[in-house]
Amino acid sequence: MVSIIVIICILLLLGVTFIHGYKDEDISVISNSIVNTNVTLAEEEKKINYESQGDSTDSIEFLCWDEINNDVFPRETEAEVEDIYTGKKFKIIRTMGDNHADCETITEDDTKVMKEIFGGFNWSKRPIVLHIGGKNYAASMSGMPHAGVDSAPAFAVVGGLSGGYGYGQNLDTIKNNNMDGVFDVHFINSRRHMEGGISDTVDMEHQKNIDIIRSYVR
């Protein structure tokens, strides 16, 4: 009788050890996955949410600026921005830009969503998917409207241009959207403007954001 009790105790002890070991191993795998990819649990969930909407990297086109500029996103074209990290969306119009797309929000509501995404207007850059004509394109945008005054006529020479641009031509063409000026949207191999001693080089931070889309959306 004593032998049977001893055997039962040993089996129970082995079972607890096995279960405990399995849980530790499982936690270790999850932890290593997060550390190795630098992706938080919330971001992992966003991947799943994005995929469940029927979108994937297979449905997102990674095109160079030369392909985008005149054929896909010419001036006066409307598009919808989707922020990769939050899933929030707002509508924009490309109004100008040669080396990249200079854009404006369409309405005050669009501007409100943009500010929610960026935490207000600032020069930070975020990976986005641009929805145009039923297709999806990888891009990156900055959150600072610049070179404009909403209350002044478009293309008039005025002072107090947004983004610290001072005195010059007003690039704000969409009025009453609660935003002064234009913001930048970049694609693969698009470049900065030549201004303030900065050459028209490829902005590597924007390019990195486009690469993030490849790994972020499954």
PDB file of C-alpha atoms in Angstrom, residues 31 71 73 76 84 109 215:
ATOM      1  CA  SER A  31       9.788  36.590 -25.145  1.00  0.00           C
ATOM      2  CA  ASP A  71       0.772  57.603 -63.495  1.00  0.00           C
ATOM      3  CA  PHE A  73      -0.591  59.802 -57.924  1.00  0.00           C
ATOM      4  CA  GLU A  76      -4.979  66.890 -57.878  1.00  0.00           C
ATOM      5  CA  ILE A  84       0.241  51.323 -40.207  1.00  0.00           C
ATOM      6  CA  ASP A 109     -12.049  66.145 -39.865  1.00  0.00           C
ATOM      7  CA  SER A 215       7.974  43.278 -42.264  1.00  0.00           C
TER       8      SER A 215
END
